[in-house]
Coordinates of C-alpha atoms and ligand atoms in Angstrom, one line a residue:
X1 CA 238.9 72.3 -95.0
X2 CA 235.3 70.5 -95.3
X3 CA 236.7 66.9 -95.9
X4 CA 239.7 67.4 -93.2
X5 CA 240.0 65.1 -90.0
X6 CA 238.1 66.7 -87.4
X7 CA 240.8 67.4 -84.2
X8 CA 240.2 66.2 -80.9
X9 CA 240.2 70.4 -80.0
X10 CA 238.8 73.0 -82.6
X11 CA 240.1 76.5 -81.8
X12 CA 239.4 79.7 -82.8
X13 CA 242.0 81.8 -83.7
X14 CA 241.4 85.1 -81.3
X15 CA 240.2 87.4 -84.1
X16 CA 237.9 84.7 -84.8
X17 CA 235.7 85.9 -81.2
X18 CA 232.3 87.0 -82.0
X19 CA 232.5 90.6 -82.0
X20 CA 229.0 90.6 -81.4
X21 CA 225.9 89.6 -79.6
X22 CA 223.4 88.1 -80.9
X23 CA 219.7 88.9 -79.5
X24 CA 217.5 85.7 -80.4
X25 CA 214.4 87.5 -79.4
X26 CA 214.5 89.3 -82.7
X27 CA 214.2 86.3 -84.0
X28 CA 210.6 85.6 -82.4
X29 CA 207.8 86.2 -84.2
X30 CA 206.0 86.0 -80.0
X31 CA 208.0 87.6 -78.2
X32 CA 208.8 86.8 -74.9
X33 CA 206.1 88.0 -72.5
X34 CA 207.4 92.0 -70.5
X35 CA 208.6 92.2 -67.5
X36 CA 205.9 93.3 -64.7
X37 CA 206.0 96.0 -62.0
X38 CA 205.6 93.6 -59.0
X39 CA 202.9 96.2 -57.3
X40 CA 200.8 98.1 -60.8
X41 CA 201.4 94.5 -63.0
X42 CA 202.4 96.9 -65.6
X43 CA 204.6 96.4 -67.7
X44 CA 207.9 97.9 -66.1
X45 CA 209.8 101.3 -67.5
X46 CA 213.2 101.4 -68.0
X47 CA 213.5 104.0 -65.6
X48 CA 211.7 101.8 -62.9
X49 CA 214.2 99.3 -63.7
X50 CA 217.2 101.9 -64.0
X51 CA 216.9 102.4 -59.9
X52 CA 218.0 98.7 -59.5
X53 CA 219.8 97.3 -62.7
X54 CA 222.7 99.5 -64.7
X55 CA 221.4 101.7 -67.4
X56 CA 223.0 100.1 -70.3
X57 CA 221.3 96.4 -69.2
X58 CA 218.1 98.3 -69.0
X59 CA 218.4 98.2 -72.6
X60 CA 219.8 95.1 -73.4
X61 CA 216.9 93.7 -70.9
X62 CA 213.8 95.3 -73.0
X63 CA 215.1 95.1 -76.1
X64 CA 213.5 92.7 -78.1
X65 CA 213.9 93.7 -81.3
X66 CA 217.9 94.5 -82.3
X67 CA 219.4 91.2 -84.0
X68 CA 222.9 91.5 -83.2
X69 CA 224.4 94.4 -79.9
X70 CA 228.4 95.2 -80.6
X71 CA 230.2 93.7 -77.9
X72 CA 232.9 97.2 -76.4
X73 CA 236.1 96.2 -77.2
X74 CA 236.7 96.0 -73.6
X75 CA 235.1 93.5 -73.1
X76 CA 236.8 91.9 -76.0
X77 CA 239.8 92.4 -74.7
X78 CA 238.7 91.0 -71.4
X79 CA 237.7 87.5 -73.2
X80 CA 241.1 86.9 -75.0
X81 CA 241.9 86.1 -72.0
X82 CA 240.6 83.1 -71.6
X83 CA 238.8 82.4 -75.3
X84 CA 238.1 81.9 -78.1
X85 CA 237.5 78.2 -75.8
X86 CA 237.9 75.4 -77.7
X87 CA 234.9 72.8 -78.9
X88 CA 236.3 68.9 -78.1
X89 CA 235.6 66.0 -80.2
X90 CA 235.0 63.8 -77.7
X91 CA 236.5 60.8 -79.5
X92 CA 237.7 59.2 -76.5
X93 CA 233.8 59.1 -74.8
X94 CA 232.2 57.9 -78.1
X95 CA 234.8 55.0 -78.9
X96 CA 234.0 53.9 -74.5
X97 CA 230.4 54.0 -75.5
X98 CA 230.9 52.1 -79.0
X99 CA 228.3 54.5 -80.5
X100 CA 228.5 55.4 -84.1
X101 CA 227.2 58.6 -83.0
X102 CA 229.9 61.7 -83.0
X103 CA 229.6 63.9 -79.8
X104 CA 231.5 67.4 -79.2
X105 CA 231.6 69.9 -76.2
X106 CA 231.8 73.0 -75.8
X107 CA 234.4 73.8 -72.4
X108 CA 233.2 76.2 -70.7
X109 CA 235.5 75.8 -67.6
X110 CA 238.9 77.1 -68.4
X111 CA 238.8 80.2 -66.0
X112 CA 239.2 80.3 -63.0
X113 CA 235.8 81.3 -62.1
X114 CA 235.6 77.5 -63.7
X115 CA 231.9 78.2 -65.2
X116 CA 231.1 80.2 -68.4
X117 CA 229.9 83.0 -65.8
X118 CA 232.5 84.7 -66.3
X119 CA 231.2 85.6 -70.1
X120 CA 228.5 88.2 -68.5
X121 CA 230.2 89.1 -65.6
X122 CA 232.9 90.9 -67.4
X123 CA 230.3 93.0 -69.3
X124 CA 227.9 93.9 -66.6
X125 CA 231.6 95.0 -64.6
X126 CA 232.2 97.1 -67.6
X127 CA 228.5 99.1 -67.6
X128 CA 228.4 99.6 -64.5
X129 CA 231.8 101.1 -64.2
X130 CA 231.2 102.4 -67.2
X131 CA 228.2 104.9 -65.9
X132 CA 230.0 105.6 -62.9
X133 CA 229.2 103.4 -60.2
X134 CA 231.0 102.4 -57.5
X135 CA 230.0 98.9 -57.3
X136 CA 228.2 96.7 -57.3
X137 CA 225.5 93.8 -54.7
X138 CA 224.7 90.7 -55.9
X139 CA 223.9 86.9 -54.6
X140 CA 225.7 83.5 -55.2
X141 CA 224.2 79.5 -54.5
X142 CA 227.0 77.2 -54.9
X143 CA 229.4 80.0 -55.6
X144 CA 230.5 80.6 -59.9
X145 CA 228.3 83.5 -60.0
X146 CA 230.0 85.6 -57.2
X147 CA 233.0 83.9 -58.4
X148 CA 232.6 85.3 -62.0
X149 CA 231.8 88.2 -60.4
X150 CA 234.5 89.1 -57.7
X151 CA 236.8 89.0 -60.8
X152 CA 235.2 91.1 -63.2
X153 CA 235.4 93.8 -60.5
X154 CA 238.4 93.7 -59.2
X155 CA 239.5 94.0 -63.4
X156 CA 237.6 97.4 -63.3
X157 CA 238.4 98.3 -59.7
X158 CA 234.5 98.1 -57.9
X159 CA 233.2 97.2 -55.4
X160 CA 231.5 93.5 -55.0
X161 CA 229.3 92.4 -52.0
X162 CA 227.4 88.9 -52.5
X163 CA 225.2 87.8 -50.4
X164 CA 226.1 83.7 -50.3
X165 CA 223.5 81.5 -49.9
X166 CA 224.0 80.0 -46.3
X167 CA 224.7 76.6 -47.2
X168 CA 227.1 77.7 -49.6
X169 CA 228.8 79.6 -47.5
X170 CA 229.4 77.3 -44.7
X171 CA 229.7 74.3 -47.1
X172 CA 232.1 75.9 -49.6
X173 CA 234.9 77.4 -47.9
X174 CA 236.9 77.7 -50.5
X175 CA 234.9 79.3 -53.1
X176 CA 234.4 82.0 -50.4
X177 CA 237.7 82.6 -50.3
X178 CA 238.2 82.6 -53.9
X179 CA 236.0 85.7 -54.3
X180 CA 237.9 87.3 -51.0
X181 CA 240.9 87.0 -52.9
X182 CA 239.5 88.9 -55.4
X183 CA 238.4 91.3 -53.6
X184 CA 234.5 90.6 -52.9
X185 CA 233.0 90.3 -49.3
X186 CA 231.0 87.9 -48.9
X187 CA 228.1 87.9 -46.8
X188 CA 225.9 84.8 -45.4
X189 CA 221.8 85.0 -46.1
X190 CA 219.7 85.2 -44.7
X191 CA 221.7 87.8 -43.0
X192 CA 221.2 90.7 -40.7
X193 CA 222.3 93.9 -43.2
X194 CA 219.1 94.1 -44.5
X195 CA 215.3 94.5 -44.3
X196 CA 214.5 91.6 -45.9
X197 CA 216.8 89.4 -44.8
X198 CA 216.0 90.3 -41.0
X199 CA 212.0 89.6 -41.6
X200 CA 213.0 85.7 -43.3
X201 CA 215.4 85.2 -40.4
X202 CA 212.6 86.0 -37.5
X203 CA 209.9 83.6 -39.3
X204 CA 212.7 80.5 -40.5
X205 CA 215.5 81.0 -37.6
X206 CA 216.7 78.3 -38.9
X207 CA 217.3 78.1 -42.4
X208 CA 219.7 77.4 -44.7
X209 CA 219.1 80.3 -47.1
X210 CA 217.7 79.8 -50.5
X211 CA 218.6 82.0 -54.0
X212 CA 215.0 83.9 -54.0
X213 CA 216.3 84.9 -51.0
X214 CA 219.3 86.3 -50.8
X215 CA 218.6 87.9 -54.4
X216 CA 215.9 90.2 -52.5
X217 CA 218.9 91.0 -50.1
X218 CA 221.2 92.1 -52.8
X219 CA 218.5 94.3 -54.0
X220 CA 217.3 96.2 -51.1
X221 CA 221.2 96.6 -50.1
X222 CA 222.0 98.4 -54.1
X223 CA 218.4 99.6 -53.4
X224 CA 219.7 102.0 -50.2
X225 CA 223.7 102.6 -51.6
X226 CA 223.7 104.9 -53.6
X227 CA 226.0 104.5 -56.5
X228 CA 225.5 101.0 -56.1
X229 CA 223.1 98.2 -58.6
X230 CA 222.4 94.8 -58.4
X231 CA 223.4 92.4 -60.5
X232 CA 222.3 89.0 -61.5
X233 CA 224.1 85.7 -62.9
X234 CA 221.2 83.6 -64.8
X235 CA 217.6 83.8 -66.1
X236 CA 217.7 87.3 -67.4
X237 CA 217.4 88.2 -71.2
X238 CA 220.6 90.3 -70.7
X239 CA 222.1 87.3 -69.1
X240 CA 221.6 85.3 -71.6
X241 CA 222.6 87.6 -74.4
X242 CA 225.7 87.7 -73.6
X243 CA 226.0 83.8 -72.7
X244 CA 225.7 83.8 -76.5
X245 CA 229.3 84.0 -77.4
X246 CA 229.4 80.5 -76.6
X247 CA 227.2 79.5 -79.0
X248 CA 228.7 81.6 -81.7
X249 CA 231.9 80.6 -81.4
X250 CA 230.6 76.9 -81.6
X251 CA 229.0 77.8 -84.8
X252 CA 231.7 79.4 -86.1
X253 CA 233.7 76.2 -85.1
X254 CA 231.8 73.6 -86.6
X255 CA 231.0 75.9 -89.6
X256 CA 234.9 75.5 -90.4
X257 CA 234.4 72.2 -90.3
X258 CA 230.8 71.9 -92.1
X259 CA 229.4 70.0 -89.0
X260 CA 225.9 70.4 -88.7
X261 CA 224.2 69.1 -84.7
X262 CA 221.4 66.9 -84.8
X263 CA 221.1 67.8 -81.4
X264 CA 222.0 70.4 -79.0
X265 CA 221.8 69.7 -75.4
X266 CA 222.5 71.7 -72.0
X267 CA 221.6 72.2 -68.6
X268 CA 219.1 74.0 -67.6
X269 CA 219.0 75.9 -63.9
X270 CA 218.3 79.8 -65.1
X271 CA 218.8 79.2 -68.8
X272 CA 221.7 81.2 -70.0
X273 CA 224.2 78.8 -70.7
X274 CA 222.3 76.7 -72.3
X275 CA 220.2 79.8 -74.0
X276 CA 223.6 80.8 -75.0
X277 CA 224.4 78.0 -76.6
X278 CA 221.5 77.3 -78.5
X279 CA 220.9 81.3 -79.6
X280 CA 222.4 81.4 -83.2
X281 CA 221.0 77.7 -83.9
X282 CA 217.8 78.5 -82.8
X283 CA 218.0 81.8 -84.6
X284 CA 218.4 79.4 -87.8
X285 CA 215.6 77.5 -86.8
X286 CA 213.1 80.2 -86.3
X287 CA 213.9 82.4 -89.6
X288 CA 213.4 78.6 -91.1
X289 CA 216.9 77.8 -92.6
X290 CA 217.7 75.2 -90.5
X291 CA 216.6 72.6 -88.5
X292 CA 217.7 71.1 -85.0
X293 CA 216.5 69.6 -81.3
X294 CA 217.2 71.3 -78.7
X295 CA 217.1 69.8 -75.2
X296 CA 217.1 71.0 -71.6
X297 CA 218.0 69.1 -68.9
X298 CA 217.1 69.9 -65.1
X299 CA 217.3 68.2 -61.9
X300 CA 214.6 65.9 -61.5
X301 CA 214.1 67.6 -57.3
X302 CA 214.0 71.1 -58.9
X303 CA 211.7 70.9 -62.3
X304 CA 210.8 73.8 -63.1
X305 CA 209.9 73.6 -66.9
X306 CA 209.3 70.0 -66.8
X307 CA 206.7 70.1 -64.0
X308 CA 206.4 74.1 -63.6
X309 CA 204.1 76.5 -64.4
X310 CA 204.0 78.6 -67.5
X311 CA 202.9 82.0 -65.2
X312 CA 203.3 85.5 -63.4
X313 CA 205.6 84.8 -60.5
X314 CA 208.5 86.3 -58.3
X315 CA 212.5 85.7 -59.1
X316 CA 213.2 86.4 -55.8
X317 CA 210.9 85.5 -52.5
X318 CA 211.3 88.9 -51.1
X319 CA 209.0 89.6 -53.5
X320 CA 211.8 93.3 -55.0
X321 CA 211.9 92.2 -58.5
X322 CA 210.0 92.6 -61.6
X323 CA 206.8 89.6 -62.2
X324 CA 208.3 87.8 -65.2
X325 CA 206.0 85.0 -67.1
X326 CA 208.1 81.9 -67.1
X327 CA 208.2 78.0 -66.0
X328 CA 207.9 78.3 -62.1
X329 CA 207.7 75.8 -59.1
X330 CA 207.1 79.1 -57.1
X331 CA 209.3 81.1 -55.7
X332 CA 208.6 79.5 -52.2
X333 CA 210.4 75.9 -53.7
X334 CA 213.2 74.7 -52.0
X335 CA 214.6 71.8 -53.6
X336 CA 215.1 68.9 -51.0
X337 CA 218.0 69.4 -48.4
X338 CA 220.0 65.8 -50.1
X339 CA 219.8 67.9 -53.7
X340 CA 223.9 68.2 -54.8
X341 CA 223.7 68.9 -57.8
X342 CA 222.9 72.6 -58.3
X343 CA 220.3 74.4 -61.1
X344 CA 218.2 74.8 -57.8
X345 CA 216.9 78.2 -58.7
X346 CA 212.5 77.9 -59.3
X347 CA 211.9 79.3 -62.6
X348 CA 213.5 79.9 -65.9
X349 CA 214.4 82.4 -68.1
X350 CA 211.6 84.0 -70.0
X351 CA 213.3 83.2 -73.5
X352 CA 213.7 79.7 -73.2
X353 CA 210.3 79.6 -71.1
X354 CA 208.5 80.9 -74.3
X355 CA 210.9 78.9 -76.9
X356 CA 209.7 75.7 -74.4
X357 CA 206.1 76.9 -74.4
X358 CA 205.6 77.1 -78.1
X359 CA 207.7 73.7 -78.8
X360 CA 210.8 74.9 -80.3
X361 CA 213.0 73.0 -77.3
X362 CA 212.4 69.9 -75.7
X363 CA 213.0 69.6 -71.8
X364 CA 214.3 67.0 -70.1
X365 CA 214.7 66.3 -66.3
X366 CA 217.2 63.5 -64.7
X367 CA 217.8 62.2 -61.3
X368 CA 221.4 63.4 -59.5
X369 CA 222.9 59.8 -58.7
X370 CA 222.6 59.3 -62.7
X371 CA 224.2 62.3 -63.6
X372 CA 227.6 62.1 -60.7
X373 CA 227.6 58.6 -62.6
X374 CA 227.5 60.0 -66.1
X375 CA 230.2 63.0 -64.8
X376 CA 232.2 60.3 -63.2
X377 CA 231.7 58.3 -66.6
X378 CA 233.1 61.0 -69.0
X379 CA 236.1 61.8 -66.1
X380 CA 237.8 58.7 -66.3
X381 CA 237.8 59.5 -70.6
X382 CA 237.6 62.8 -71.2
X383 CA 240.4 63.9 -68.7
X384 CA 238.0 66.8 -67.7
X385 CA 236.3 67.1 -64.0
X386 CA 233.4 68.5 -64.8
X387 CA 230.6 70.2 -62.2
X388 CA 227.4 68.8 -61.3
X389 CA 225.6 71.1 -63.4
X390 CA 227.2 70.4 -67.0
X391 CA 226.7 66.7 -65.7
X392 CA 223.0 66.5 -66.2
X393 CA 224.0 67.5 -70.2
X394 CA 226.9 64.8 -70.0
X395 CA 223.7 62.2 -68.8
X396 CA 221.8 63.0 -71.4
X397 CA 224.4 63.5 -74.0
X398 CA 225.5 60.0 -73.1
X399 CA 221.6 58.8 -73.4
X400 CA 221.4 59.8 -76.4
X401 CA 224.4 58.8 -77.9
X402 CA 223.3 55.5 -76.6
X403 CA 220.6 55.4 -78.3
X404 CA 222.2 56.0 -81.6
X405 CA 223.9 52.7 -80.8
X406 CA 220.7 50.5 -80.7
X407 CA 219.4 52.4 -84.0
X408 CA 222.6 52.4 -85.4
X409 CA 222.2 56.0 -86.2
X410 CA 225.6 58.4 -86.8
X411 CA 223.8 61.2 -85.3
X412 CA 226.3 64.8 -84.0
X413 CA 225.5 65.4 -80.8
X414 CA 227.4 68.9 -79.2
X415 CA 226.9 69.6 -75.3
X416 CA 227.4 72.2 -73.5
X417 CA 230.2 71.6 -71.2
X418 CA 229.6 74.2 -68.4
X419 CA 232.2 74.3 -66.2
X420 CA 235.0 72.6 -63.6
X421 CA 233.6 70.0 -60.2
X422 CA 237.0 70.4 -58.3
X423 CA 234.9 73.0 -55.2
X424 CA 232.5 70.2 -55.7
X425 CA 234.2 66.7 -54.1
X426 CA 231.9 66.9 -51.1
X427 CA 229.0 66.5 -53.9
X428 CA 231.2 63.9 -55.5
X429 CA 232.1 62.5 -52.1
X430 CA 229.0 61.2 -51.0
X431 CA 228.3 59.3 -54.3
X432 CA 231.3 57.5 -54.4
X433 CA 230.5 56.4 -50.5
X434 CA 227.3 55.0 -52.3
X435 CA 225.2 58.0 -49.4
X436 CA 223.8 59.9 -52.0
X437 CA 219.9 59.5 -52.9
X438 CA 217.2 61.3 -55.4
X439 CA 214.8 63.1 -54.7
X440 CA 211.7 63.2 -56.8
X441 CA 209.4 66.3 -54.9
X442 CA 205.5 65.6 -54.7
X443 CA 202.3 67.1 -56.4
X444 CA 201.2 68.3 -53.6
X445 CA 204.9 69.7 -52.8
X446 CA 205.2 71.1 -56.0
X447 CA 201.5 73.0 -55.7
X448 CA 201.8 74.2 -52.4
X449 CA 204.8 76.1 -53.2
X450 CA 203.0 77.1 -57.2
X451 CA 199.8 78.3 -54.2
X452 CA 202.2 81.5 -53.5
X453 CA 202.2 82.6 -57.1
X454 CA 201.0 86.2 -57.7
X455 CA 197.4 86.8 -58.7
X456 CA 196.7 88.2 -62.1
X457 CA 193.9 90.5 -63.0
Ligands
PLP501 C1 225.8 78.3 -62.8 C2 226.2 77.3 -62.9 C3 225.0 77.1 -64.7 C4 223.7 77.0 -64.2 O1 223.1 79.0 -64.8 P1 222.5 78.4 -66.5 O2 222.5 80.2 -66.4 O3 221.0 78.1 -66.1 O4 223.0 78.3 -67.4 C5 225.4 75.3 -65.1 N1 226.8 75.1 -64.9 C6 227.6 75.9 -64.1 C7 229.0 75.1 -64.1 C8 227.2 77.1 -63.4 O5 228.1 77.4 -62.4

C-alpha cells in the first residue's frame, strides 16, 4: 500500500482497534518520580490510594513496568461506538498555506462529549462498576470531562457527581445541561456541600472557583460517601495510559501508508491527550528505534512547562491529593480572568514532565488571540470547528508548516485535534468582536504562586 495516494481520511477497521494500552513508563530508563503522601512525604502505597481511587486504576497508576495492559472487552465494545477515530490529511490547509509540508491530524471530537476525554472516562467508569461501587465524583472545568464521565456512567448505570468550576457553571449552561441529560448531578464549586468548599468560600466569598478547588471538593465528597471513589480526567498516569488509544490508532494508520511523522504536536493542559498521542512514538524513541520531534503547546497565560518549576507540588488547592513531581506554577496559580482557551491546570502529567526534563520533548507557549486566529483559519478550510484547546496545537502546526514553506522542506507534521468548539462560542465571539486580549503573567506573579509549593526535606 505504500505507493497509494494518501486518502483524505484514513479510517481503520473495527478489528484494528487497539486491544492493549501502551504504558510508556515501562520504556523510560529514568521513571517519573513517585506520588507522595502529602502528610508523611513518603511514596503513597496502593492501600492509601485505594481510599480515593478505584483499585484497578490504582494498579495502573503505580505500574511503571508493564509495557502493555489489556483493554477489557467491555471497554472495547464502547470504543466501537465512536472509534477508530479518523486520521485526516489536511490537504486543504496545506494548499491554503502553500506549504510543502504534509499535515495530518487525529480527530477526537467525533462523539457527544466533543473530546478525547471519553477514552478515559469509559475506562474509569468500567473499573468503578467492576469494583461494585455506587458512583464516582469528579470535577470539571470547561465541562468536557464532566460530559464524558456522565456519558460513561450512564452506560454502566453508575451515579455521577460533578463539581463544576463556578464560572463555567454559570457561563456554560449548555454543557451543564448535557451532563444532566446523561443523569449526572452538577454542583457549582466552591460549594457549601464540603468542608473544603466552605473553607474556601469563607476566605474568598467572591471566588469564581478553580479546577484545584473543585478537585478538593470532589475528593472530599468521595471519601465521605460509602461506595464512591474519585476519578480525574487528566494529569494522572492512568489517564495518559487510556489515552494511548489515540497514538496507537494513529501509528497503525500511518504504518499502513508508510508515513513517518517528523514532528508530533499536541496541546497540553494536564497532558493526557498529548501523552496518549505521542506514547507509541516516544516508545520507539526511548528504545532507539526511531526519532521524532515532540512539541507540547500550552497557553502563554498558564505556562507550566515553559515557565514553571519541576518540583513536588499539590495537585489541588485543598492539598488533599498525593503530591506529584511535575512542572508546576503552584497549586494556587490562577490564569487571568480574560483567559478563554482552556488548558488552565497549574501542573502537568508527571510522565510528560519527566520526558520534558530529560530533553525528549519540547514545549512552546502561545498567546490566545493567535490561537483563535489559527482556529478560524483551520475551520475555514478544513470544515471542523475546533475546540480552543485543540487550536493551540493547530497554531503550532501552522507555524511549523510555514517554516517548511521558507526552507522548502517537505516535513510530515502530525497534530492532535482533541475536540470541537461548539460550546466555546462565547470565546469565539470575544475574538470576533476584537475584545479578546492576551495576558502573560509576570515573573513576580509566577514566583508568588510558587511560594506555596510544599517544603521537602
Ligand atoms: C481537556 C481537554 C484538553 C486538555 O487536556 P489534556 O489532559 O492536556 O489532554 C484538550 N483538548 C480538549 C478538547 C479537552 O477537552
